[in-house]
């Protein structure tokens, strides 16, 4: 294993020979994009699999987020988390919206609902929470605040493919949810994403927005973008869907093995899911505490020196990047929990092809550090 590199993730791929007939079909039809048959089929099958009313496919989640905000005419200020991938906040700036960062909960690492109200101003129009690592936000508390203040809720559900709570798919909460099907995700179409929509009318509006704003051949109803998914990506998605349960089961086994090996390691805390959650095991985050013999960054370097490329998702905080750090809500003292988590977090490799022996090696390096 010494010269074999292990990354934080490796994409799941279906058998190549299963893709060939679909490529032949695409070649024969000449329909490469713009809502072709594979696109329509994947939208229908995903809605069924995920247990959601409607799915609008996208080229990636970032354009999905930008479009979701545009479709609800969100303006002014939006409350969001600093502890996420930078695309979350970028989607606000792309719409000319001011992000207002609110601290996270130390257990779930998601937006802390008890801190949202204090950040609401007359300019606030929406909340953009993230189901970080796929673990559900406190959706009930967030909805209560949104109802009280008449705010929209758009979930960045990039990590939350297939995640359920006691009431079904976590994607059914809020006004819209946005999924990512990037290569690094539990379900991938190489690049891709989707907006989960509550009704056909909303989906129709979103379909216009992702197709330059065209409502028909001659009518443009909005400043839309090109956010469409191609037939290639959609055909691949249909194949991936056949294997996704199997891939999640393998992830679950890896998660369990890491926990057995690391749970009693002083200074290491495995981030837990939320009670009642059906998880997708998208990530395996650990917190490296001050009682661990070496720092988080020293552990990251130690693993890297052994060919294991863990990742510090999410460090630095979004609020520390140059285009955000001048915002009043980005001041470090306002975000103490997010700051502490960003300094302790390390996401360990987890993906279906990771072997038990590799998991044991990784855990061994950590416990012996
Ligand atoms: N919101 C949230 C909360 C997100 O986490 C993301 C994306 C988005 C929105 C936006 O979604 P998209 O617009 O991308 O659909 C990666 C991904 O590029 C990004 O999609 C993801 N979140 C983020 C958490 O992780 P990087 O810069 O860490 O990727 P990279 O290229 O370093 O890949 C990580 C490891 O994965 C590599 O070391 C090796 C492996 N890998 C990666 C790729 C791309 C492969 O084995 N094969 C591959 O093709 O951002």
CSV table of C-alpha atoms and ligand atoms in Angstrom, one decimal:
chain,number,residue,atom,x,y,z
A,1,UNK,CA,0.0,0.0,0.0
A,2,UNK,CA,3.0,2.3,0.4
A,3,UNK,CA,3.1,3.8,-3.0
A,4,UNK,CA,-0.6,3.6,-3.6
A,5,UNK,CA,-2.4,6.9,-2.9
A,6,UNK,CA,-5.7,7.0,-1.1
A,7,UNK,CA,-7.9,10.0,-1.6
A,8,UNK,CA,-10.7,11.3,0.5
A,9,UNK,CA,-13.0,9.9,-2.2
A,10,UNK,CA,-13.0,8.0,-5.4
A,11,UNK,CA,-16.0,8.1,-7.7
A,12,UNK,CA,-18.3,5.1,-8.0
A,13,UNK,CA,-18.5,4.0,-11.7
A,14,UNK,CA,-20.9,1.4,-13.2
A,15,UNK,CA,-19.4,-1.3,-15.5
A,16,UNK,CA,-18.3,0.5,-18.7
A,17,UNK,CA,-19.9,-2.1,-20.9
A,18,UNK,CA,-23.3,-1.2,-19.5
A,19,UNK,CA,-22.8,2.4,-20.7
A,20,UNK,CA,-22.0,1.5,-24.3
A,21,UNK,CA,-25.5,0.6,-25.5
A,22,UNK,CA,-26.7,4.0,-24.2
A,23,UNK,CA,-23.9,5.8,-26.0
A,24,UNK,CA,-25.0,4.0,-29.2
A,25,UNK,CA,-28.5,5.1,-28.6
A,26,UNK,CA,-27.4,8.7,-28.1
A,27,UNK,CA,-25.3,8.5,-31.3
A,28,UNK,CA,-28.2,7.1,-33.3
A,29,UNK,CA,-30.7,9.6,-32.1
A,30,UNK,CA,-28.5,12.6,-32.4
A,31,UNK,CA,-30.3,14.1,-29.3
A,32,UNK,CA,-27.4,15.2,-27.1
A,33,UNK,CA,-29.0,17.7,-24.8
A,34,UNK,CA,-31.9,20.1,-24.2
A,35,UNK,CA,-34.2,17.8,-22.3
A,36,UNK,CA,-33.9,14.6,-24.3
A,37,UNK,CA,-35.3,11.2,-23.4
A,38,UNK,CA,-32.5,10.2,-20.9
A,39,UNK,CA,-32.9,13.6,-19.2
A,40,UNK,CA,-36.7,13.0,-18.8
A,41,UNK,CA,-36.2,9.4,-17.7
A,42,UNK,CA,-33.6,10.4,-15.1
A,43,UNK,CA,-35.8,13.2,-13.7
A,44,UNK,CA,-38.7,10.7,-13.3
A,45,UNK,CA,-36.6,7.9,-11.8
A,46,UNK,CA,-34.9,10.2,-9.4
A,47,UNK,CA,-38.1,11.7,-8.1
A,48,UNK,CA,-39.4,8.1,-7.5
A,49,UNK,CA,-36.2,6.9,-5.9
A,50,UNK,CA,-35.8,10.0,-3.7
A,51,UNK,CA,-39.5,10.2,-2.7
A,52,UNK,CA,-39.9,13.8,-3.9
A,53,UNK,CA,-42.5,15.4,-6.1
A,54,UNK,CA,-40.3,16.8,-8.9
A,55,UNK,CA,-36.7,16.9,-9.9
A,56,UNK,CA,-35.2,19.4,-12.4
A,57,UNK,CA,-31.7,18.3,-13.5
A,58,UNK,CA,-28.8,20.7,-13.7
A,59,UNK,CA,-25.3,20.8,-15.1
A,60,UNK,CA,-24.0,21.1,-11.5
A,61,UNK,CA,-25.3,22.2,-8.1
A,62,UNK,CA,-23.7,25.6,-8.2
A,63,UNK,CA,-25.8,26.7,-11.2
A,64,UNK,CA,-28.7,24.9,-9.4
A,65,UNK,CA,-28.2,27.1,-6.3
A,66,UNK,CA,-27.9,30.3,-8.4
A,67,UNK,CA,-31.1,29.3,-10.3
A,68,UNK,CA,-33.0,28.3,-7.1
A,69,UNK,CA,-32.5,31.7,-5.6
A,70,UNK,CA,-33.4,33.4,-8.8
A,71,UNK,CA,-36.6,31.4,-9.2
A,72,UNK,CA,-37.9,32.6,-5.9
A,73,UNK,CA,-36.8,36.2,-6.6
A,74,UNK,CA,-34.6,36.2,-3.5
A,75,UNK,CA,-33.0,39.6,-2.9
A,76,UNK,CA,-31.4,41.7,-0.1
A,77,UNK,CA,-29.9,39.5,2.7
A,78,UNK,CA,-29.9,35.8,3.1
A,79,UNK,CA,-28.8,33.9,6.3
A,80,UNK,CA,-26.4,31.1,5.7
A,81,UNK,CA,-23.6,29.1,7.2
A,82,UNK,CA,-19.9,29.9,7.0
A,83,UNK,CA,-19.1,26.2,7.4
A,84,UNK,CA,-19.6,24.8,3.9
A,85,UNK,CA,-18.1,24.6,0.4
A,86,UNK,CA,-17.6,28.0,-1.0
A,87,UNK,CA,-20.3,27.5,-3.7
A,88,UNK,CA,-23.0,27.9,-1.1
A,89,UNK,CA,-22.2,31.6,-0.5
A,90,UNK,CA,-21.0,32.2,-4.1
A,91,UNK,CA,-24.6,31.4,-5.2
A,92,UNK,CA,-25.7,34.5,-3.2
A,93,UNK,CA,-23.1,36.8,-4.6
A,94,UNK,CA,-23.9,35.7,-8.2
A,95,UNK,CA,-27.5,37.0,-7.5
A,96,UNK,CA,-26.3,40.2,-5.9
A,97,UNK,CA,-27.5,39.0,-2.5
A,98,UNK,CA,-25.6,39.8,0.7
A,99,UNK,CA,-24.7,36.7,2.7
A,100,UNK,CA,-25.3,37.0,6.5
A,101,UNK,CA,-23.3,34.3,8.3
A,102,UNK,CA,-24.7,32.7,11.4
A,103,UNK,CA,-22.8,30.2,13.6
A,104,UNK,CA,-23.3,26.5,13.6
A,105,UNK,CA,-24.4,23.9,16.1
A,106,UNK,CA,-21.5,22.0,17.6
A,107,UNK,CA,-23.2,18.6,17.3
A,108,UNK,CA,-24.6,18.7,13.8
A,109,UNK,CA,-22.2,21.3,12.3
A,110,UNK,CA,-25.3,22.8,10.6
A,111,UNK,CA,-26.7,26.3,11.0
A,112,UNK,CA,-27.7,26.8,14.6
A,113,UNK,CA,-31.5,27.8,14.6
A,114,UNK,CA,-31.2,29.4,18.0
A,115,UNK,CA,-28.9,32.1,16.4
A,116,UNK,CA,-30.9,32.8,13.3
A,117,UNK,CA,-33.5,35.2,14.7
A,118,UNK,CA,-30.9,37.7,15.9
A,119,UNK,CA,-29.5,38.0,12.4
A,120,UNK,CA,-32.8,38.8,10.7
A,121,UNK,CA,-33.2,42.4,9.4
A,122,UNK,CA,-35.8,44.1,7.3
A,123,UNK,CA,-33.7,43.1,4.2
A,124,UNK,CA,-33.7,39.4,5.0
A,125,UNK,CA,-35.7,37.4,2.5
A,126,UNK,CA,-34.5,33.8,2.9
A,127,UNK,CA,-32.4,31.2,4.8
A,128,UNK,CA,-29.8,29.1,2.9
A,129,UNK,CA,-28.8,26.2,5.2
A,130,UNK,CA,-26.6,23.3,4.3
A,131,UNK,CA,-27.2,19.6,5.3
A,132,UNK,CA,-23.5,19.4,6.0
A,133,UNK,CA,-22.0,15.9,5.3
A,134,UNK,CA,-25.6,14.9,4.5
A,135,UNK,CA,-26.7,15.2,8.1
A,136,UNK,CA,-30.2,16.8,8.3
A,137,UNK,CA,-30.5,20.4,9.6
A,138,UNK,CA,-33.0,21.1,12.3
A,139,UNK,CA,-35.6,21.5,9.6
A,140,UNK,CA,-38.6,22.0,12.0
A,141,UNK,CA,-37.0,24.9,13.9
A,142,UNK,CA,-35.8,26.5,10.6
A,143,UNK,CA,-39.3,26.3,9.1
A,144,UNK,CA,-40.8,27.8,12.2
A,145,UNK,CA,-38.5,30.9,12.0
A,146,UNK,CA,-39.2,31.1,8.2
A,147,UNK,CA,-42.9,31.0,8.8
A,148,UNK,CA,-42.8,33.6,11.6
A,149,UNK,CA,-40.8,36.1,9.5
A,150,UNK,CA,-42.1,35.2,6.1
A,151,UNK,CA,-38.8,34.0,4.7
A,152,UNK,CA,-38.1,31.4,2.0
A,153,UNK,CA,-35.8,28.4,2.8
A,154,UNK,CA,-33.5,27.0,0.1
A,155,UNK,CA,-31.5,24.0,1.3
A,156,UNK,CA,-28.1,23.4,-0.1
A,157,UNK,CA,-28.5,19.6,-0.1
A,158,UNK,CA,-25.4,18.9,-2.2
A,159,UNK,CA,-24.4,16.2,0.3
A,160,UNK,CA,-27.8,14.9,1.1
A,161,UNK,CA,-28.7,12.5,-1.7
A,162,UNK,CA,-31.1,9.8,-0.4
A,163,UNK,CA,-31.0,11.1,3.2
A,164,UNK,CA,-34.3,10.6,5.1
A,165,UNK,CA,-35.7,11.7,8.5
A,166,UNK,CA,-38.7,10.2,10.3
A,167,UNK,CA,-41.0,12.1,7.9
A,168,UNK,CA,-39.4,10.8,4.7
A,169,UNK,CA,-36.9,12.5,2.3
A,170,UNK,CA,-35.0,15.4,3.9
A,171,UNK,CA,-35.3,17.0,0.4
A,172,UNK,CA,-39.0,17.7,1.0
A,173,UNK,CA,-38.3,20.5,3.5
A,174,UNK,CA,-38.0,24.2,2.7
A,175,UNK,CA,-39.1,25.8,-0.5
A,176,UNK,CA,-36.4,24.2,-2.7
A,177,UNK,CA,-33.5,21.8,-2.2
A,178,UNK,CA,-30.4,21.6,-4.4
A,179,UNK,CA,-28.5,18.3,-4.9
A,180,UNK,CA,-25.0,17.8,-6.4
A,181,UNK,CA,-24.1,14.9,-8.6
A,182,UNK,CA,-20.4,15.8,-8.8
A,183,UNK,CA,-17.8,13.1,-9.2
A,184,UNK,CA,-17.0,13.3,-5.5
A,185,UNK,CA,-20.6,12.7,-4.4
A,186,UNK,CA,-22.5,9.6,-3.2
A,187,UNK,CA,-24.5,9.6,-6.5
A,188,UNK,CA,-22.5,11.0,-9.5
A,189,UNK,CA,-23.1,11.9,-13.1
A,190,UNK,CA,-19.5,13.1,-13.5
A,191,UNK,CA,-20.8,16.7,-13.2
A,192,UNK,CA,-24.4,17.3,-12.4
A,193,UNK,CA,-27.0,18.5,-9.9
A,194,UNK,CA,-30.7,19.0,-9.4
A,195,UNK,CA,-33.4,21.2,-7.9
A,196,UNK,CA,-36.1,19.4,-6.0
A,197,UNK,CA,-39.3,21.2,-6.6
A,198,UNK,CA,-42.6,20.9,-4.7
A,199,UNK,CA,-44.9,21.3,-7.8
A,200,UNK,CA,-45.0,21.3,-11.6
A,201,UNK,CA,-45.4,25.0,-11.9
A,202,UNK,CA,-42.2,25.7,-9.9
A,203,UNK,CA,-40.4,23.1,-12.0
A,204,UNK,CA,-41.6,24.7,-15.2
A,205,UNK,CA,-40.3,28.1,-14.1
A,206,UNK,CA,-37.0,26.5,-13.2
A,207,UNK,CA,-36.9,24.8,-16.6
A,208,UNK,CA,-37.2,28.2,-18.2
A,209,UNK,CA,-34.4,29.6,-16.1
A,210,UNK,CA,-32.0,26.8,-16.9
A,211,UNK,CA,-32.7,27.2,-20.6
A,212,UNK,CA,-31.7,30.9,-21.0
A,213,UNK,CA,-35.2,31.9,-19.9
A,214,UNK,CA,-37.0,30.5,-23.0
A,215,UNK,CA,-40.6,29.6,-22.3
A,216,UNK,CA,-41.1,28.6,-25.9
A,217,UNK,CA,-39.3,29.1,-29.2
A,218,UNK,CA,-39.9,32.8,-29.4
A,219,UNK,CA,-40.6,33.9,-25.8
A,220,UNK,CA,-37.9,34.7,-23.2
A,221,UNK,CA,-39.3,35.3,-19.7
A,222,UNK,CA,-36.2,35.9,-17.6
A,223,UNK,CA,-32.5,36.3,-17.7
A,224,UNK,CA,-31.9,32.6,-17.6
A,225,UNK,CA,-28.6,30.8,-17.7
A,226,UNK,CA,-27.5,27.6,-19.5
A,227,UNK,CA,-27.8,25.1,-16.6
A,228,UNK,CA,-28.9,22.0,-18.6
A,229,UNK,CA,-27.6,18.5,-18.1
A,230,UNK,CA,-26.6,16.6,-21.2
A,231,UNK,CA,-27.9,13.2,-22.4
A,232,UNK,CA,-24.6,11.6,-21.6
A,233,UNK,CA,-24.7,12.7,-18.0
A,234,UNK,CA,-28.3,11.6,-17.7
A,235,UNK,CA,-27.7,8.2,-19.2
A,236,UNK,CA,-24.9,7.7,-16.8
A,237,UNK,CA,-27.1,8.7,-13.9
A,238,UNK,CA,-29.7,6.1,-14.8
A,239,UNK,CA,-26.9,3.4,-14.6
A,240,UNK,CA,-25.6,4.9,-11.3
A,241,UNK,CA,-29.0,4.7,-9.8
A,242,UNK,CA,-29.0,0.9,-10.2
A,243,UNK,CA,-26.0,0.7,-8.0
A,244,UNK,CA,-26.5,3.5,-5.5
A,245,UNK,CA,-28.0,1.3,-2.7
A,246,UNK,CA,-25.1,-1.1,-3.0
A,247,UNK,CA,-22.6,1.8,-2.9
A,248,UNK,CA,-24.3,3.3,0.2
A,249,UNK,CA,-24.3,-0.1,2.0
A,250,UNK,CA,-20.5,-0.3,1.5
A,251,UNK,CA,-20.1,3.2,2.8
A,252,UNK,CA,-22.1,2.3,5.8
A,253,UNK,CA,-19.8,-0.7,6.5
A,254,UNK,CA,-16.7,1.6,6.3
A,255,UNK,CA,-18.3,4.2,8.6
A,256,UNK,CA,-19.0,1.4,11.1
A,257,UNK,CA,-15.5,0.0,10.9
A,258,UNK,CA,-13.9,3.5,11.4
A,259,UNK,CA,-16.1,4.0,14.5
A,260,UNK,CA,-15.1,0.7,16.0
A,261,UNK,CA,-11.4,1.5,15.4
A,262,UNK,CA,-11.5,5.2,16.4
A,263,UNK,CA,-14.2,5.5,19.0
A,264,UNK,CA,-11.9,4.9,22.0
A,265,UNK,CA,-9.0,6.9,20.6
A,266,UNK,CA,-8.4,9.8,23.0
A,267,UNK,CA,-8.7,13.2,21.4
A,268,UNK,CA,-10.5,11.9,18.3
A,269,UNK,CA,-14.3,12.4,18.0
A,270,UNK,CA,-16.2,10.9,15.1
A,271,UNK,CA,-18.9,13.3,14.0
A,272,UNK,CA,-22.3,11.6,14.6
A,273,UNK,CA,-25.4,11.7,12.5
A,274,UNK,CA,-28.7,13.0,13.8
A,275,UNK,CA,-31.2,10.8,15.7
A,276,UNK,CA,-33.7,9.1,13.4
A,277,UNK,CA,-31.7,9.8,10.2
A,278,UNK,CA,-31.3,7.4,7.3
A,279,UNK,CA,-27.8,8.4,6.4
A,280,UNK,CA,-25.9,8.2,3.1
A,281,UNK,CA,-22.4,8.1,4.6
A,282,UNK,CA,-21.1,10.7,2.2
A,283,UNK,CA,-18.2,11.7,4.4
A,284,UNK,CA,-16.4,10.4,7.4
A,285,UNK,CA,-15.5,13.6,9.4
A,286,UNK,CA,-13.5,13.4,12.6
A,287,UNK,CA,-12.7,16.2,15.1
A,288,UNK,CA,-9.1,16.3,16.3
A,289,UNK,CA,-9.2,17.7,19.8
A,290,UNK,CA,-6.6,19.6,21.8
A,291,UNK,CA,-6.1,16.4,23.9
A,292,UNK,CA,-4.9,14.5,20.8
A,293,UNK,CA,-1.1,14.2,20.8
A,294,UNK,CA,-0.6,16.1,17.6
A,295,UNK,CA,-2.5,19.0,15.9
A,296,UNK,CA,-5.1,18.5,13.2
A,297,UNK,CA,-2.7,19.8,10.6
A,298,UNK,CA,0.1,17.6,11.8
A,299,UNK,CA,-2.2,14.6,11.5
A,300,UNK,CA,-3.2,15.7,8.0
A,301,UNK,CA,0.5,15.9,7.1
A,302,UNK,CA,1.3,12.6,8.7
A,303,UNK,CA,-1.4,10.8,6.7
A,304,UNK,CA,-0.3,12.6,3.5
A,305,UNK,CA,3.3,11.4,4.1
A,306,UNK,CA,1.8,7.8,4.1
A,307,UNK,CA,-0.1,8.4,0.9
A,308,UNK,CA,-3.5,9.1,2.5
A,309,UNK,CA,-5.1,12.3,1.3
A,310,UNK,CA,-7.7,13.3,3.9
A,311,UNK,CA,-9.3,16.7,3.5
A,312,UNK,CA,-10.1,19.6,5.8
A,313,UNK,CA,-13.7,20.1,4.7
A,314,UNK,CA,-14.5,22.9,5.7
A,315,UNK,CA,-11.4,24.9,6.4
A,316,UNK,CA,-11.0,27.7,5.9
A,317,UNK,CA,-14.4,29.0,6.7
A,318,UNK,CA,-16.2,30.7,3.7
A,319,UNK,CA,-16.3,33.9,5.9
A,320,UNK,CA,-12.5,34.0,5.8
A,321,UNK,CA,-12.2,34.2,2.0
A,322,UNK,CA,-11.4,37.6,0.6
A,323,UNK,CA,-14.8,38.4,-1.0
A,324,UNK,CA,-16.6,37.6,2.3
A,325,UNK,CA,-14.3,38.6,5.2
A,326,UNK,CA,-15.2,42.3,5.1
A,327,UNK,CA,-18.9,41.5,5.8
A,328,UNK,CA,-20.1,42.4,9.3
A,329,UNK,CA,-21.3,38.9,9.9
A,330,UNK,CA,-17.9,37.4,9.0
A,331,UNK,CA,-16.2,38.7,12.1
A,332,UNK,CA,-14.4,35.8,13.7
A,333,UNK,CA,-15.8,36.5,17.2
A,334,UNK,CA,-19.4,36.0,15.9
A,335,UNK,CA,-18.7,32.5,14.6
A,336,UNK,CA,-16.8,30.7,17.5
A,337,UNK,CA,-18.3,27.2,16.9
A,338,UNK,CA,-17.7,27.3,13.2
A,339,UNK,CA,-14.1,28.5,13.8
A,340,UNK,CA,-13.4,25.8,16.3
A,341,UNK,CA,-14.8,23.0,14.1
A,342,UNK,CA,-12.9,24.3,11.0
A,343,UNK,CA,-9.7,24.1,13.1
A,344,UNK,CA,-10.4,20.5,14.2
A,345,UNK,CA,-12.1,18.9,11.3
A,346,UNK,CA,-10.6,16.2,9.1
A,347,UNK,CA,-12.6,14.1,6.6
A,348,UNK,CA,-11.1,10.6,6.2
A,349,UNK,CA,-11.3,8.6,3.0
A,350,UNK,CA,-14.7,6.9,2.4
A,351,UNK,CA,-15.9,5.4,-0.9
A,352,UNK,CA,-17.2,2.0,-2.0
A,353,UNK,CA,-13.8,0.7,-3.3
A,354,UNK,CA,-11.9,1.5,-0.1
A,355,UNK,CA,-11.0,-1.9,1.4
A,356,UNK,CA,-11.2,-3.0,5.1
A,357,UNK,CA,-7.5,-3.3,5.2
A,358,UNK,CA,-7.1,0.3,4.0
A,359,UNK,CA,-9.6,1.5,6.7
A,360,UNK,CA,-7.6,-0.3,9.3
A,361,UNK,CA,-4.3,1.2,8.1
A,362,UNK,CA,-5.7,4.7,8.2
A,363,UNK,CA,-7.2,4.2,11.7
A,364,UNK,CA,-3.9,2.6,12.8
A,365,UNK,CA,-1.9,5.7,11.7
A,366,UNK,CA,-4.3,7.9,13.7
A,367,UNK,CA,-4.3,5.8,16.9
A,368,UNK,CA,-0.5,5.5,16.9
A,369,UNK,CA,0.1,9.1,16.1
B,1,LIG,N1,-22.7,23.0,-1.9
B,1,LIG,C1,-21.9,22.2,-1.2
B,1,LIG,C2,-22.2,22.0,0.3
B,1,LIG,C3,-20.9,21.4,-1.7
B,1,LIG,O1,-20.1,20.6,-1.0
B,1,LIG,C4,-20.6,21.6,-3.1
B,1,LIG,C5,-19.6,20.9,-3.8
B,1,LIG,C6,-21.5,22.4,-3.9
B,1,LIG,C7,-22.5,23.1,-3.2
B,1,LIG,C8,-21.3,22.6,-5.3
B,1,LIG,O2,-21.6,21.4,-6.0
B,1,LIG,P1,-21.1,21.3,-7.6
B,1,LIG,O3,-21.3,22.6,-8.3
B,1,LIG,O4,-19.7,20.8,-7.6
B,1,LIG,O5,-22.1,20.2,-8.1
B,1,LIG,C9,-14.9,18.9,-4.2
B,1,LIG,C10,-16.0,19.0,-5.3
B,1,LIG,O6,-15.4,19.5,-6.5
B,1,LIG,C11,-17.2,19.7,-4.9
B,1,LIG,O7,-18.2,19.3,-5.8
B,1,LIG,C12,-17.6,19.4,-3.5
B,1,LIG,N2,-18.7,20.2,-3.1
B,1,LIG,C13,-16.5,19.7,-2.6
B,1,LIG,C14,-16.9,19.4,-1.1
B,1,LIG,O8,-15.4,18.8,-2.9
B,1,LIG,P2,-12.5,19.7,-4.2
B,1,LIG,O9,-11.8,21.0,-4.7
B,1,LIG,O10,-12.1,19.2,-2.8
B,1,LIG,O11,-12.3,18.5,-5.3
B,1,LIG,P3,-11.0,17.7,-5.7
B,1,LIG,O12,-10.9,17.8,-7.1
B,1,LIG,O13,-9.8,18.1,-4.8
B,1,LIG,O14,-11.5,16.2,-5.3
B,1,LIG,C15,-11.3,15.6,-4.0
B,1,LIG,C16,-10.8,14.2,-4.2
B,1,LIG,O15,-11.7,13.4,-4.9
B,1,LIG,C17,-9.5,14.2,-5.0
B,1,LIG,O16,-8.4,14.3,-4.2
B,1,LIG,C18,-9.5,12.8,-5.7
B,1,LIG,C19,-11.0,12.5,-5.8
B,1,LIG,N3,-11.5,12.7,-7.2
B,1,LIG,C20,-12.0,13.9,-7.6
B,1,LIG,C21,-12.5,14.1,-8.8
B,1,LIG,C22,-13.0,15.4,-9.3
B,1,LIG,C23,-11.5,11.6,-8.0
B,1,LIG,O17,-11.1,10.5,-7.6
B,1,LIG,N4,-12.0,11.8,-9.3
B,1,LIG,C24,-12.5,13.0,-9.7
B,1,LIG,O18,-13.0,13.0,-10.9
B,1,LIG,O19,-14.0,20.0,-4.3
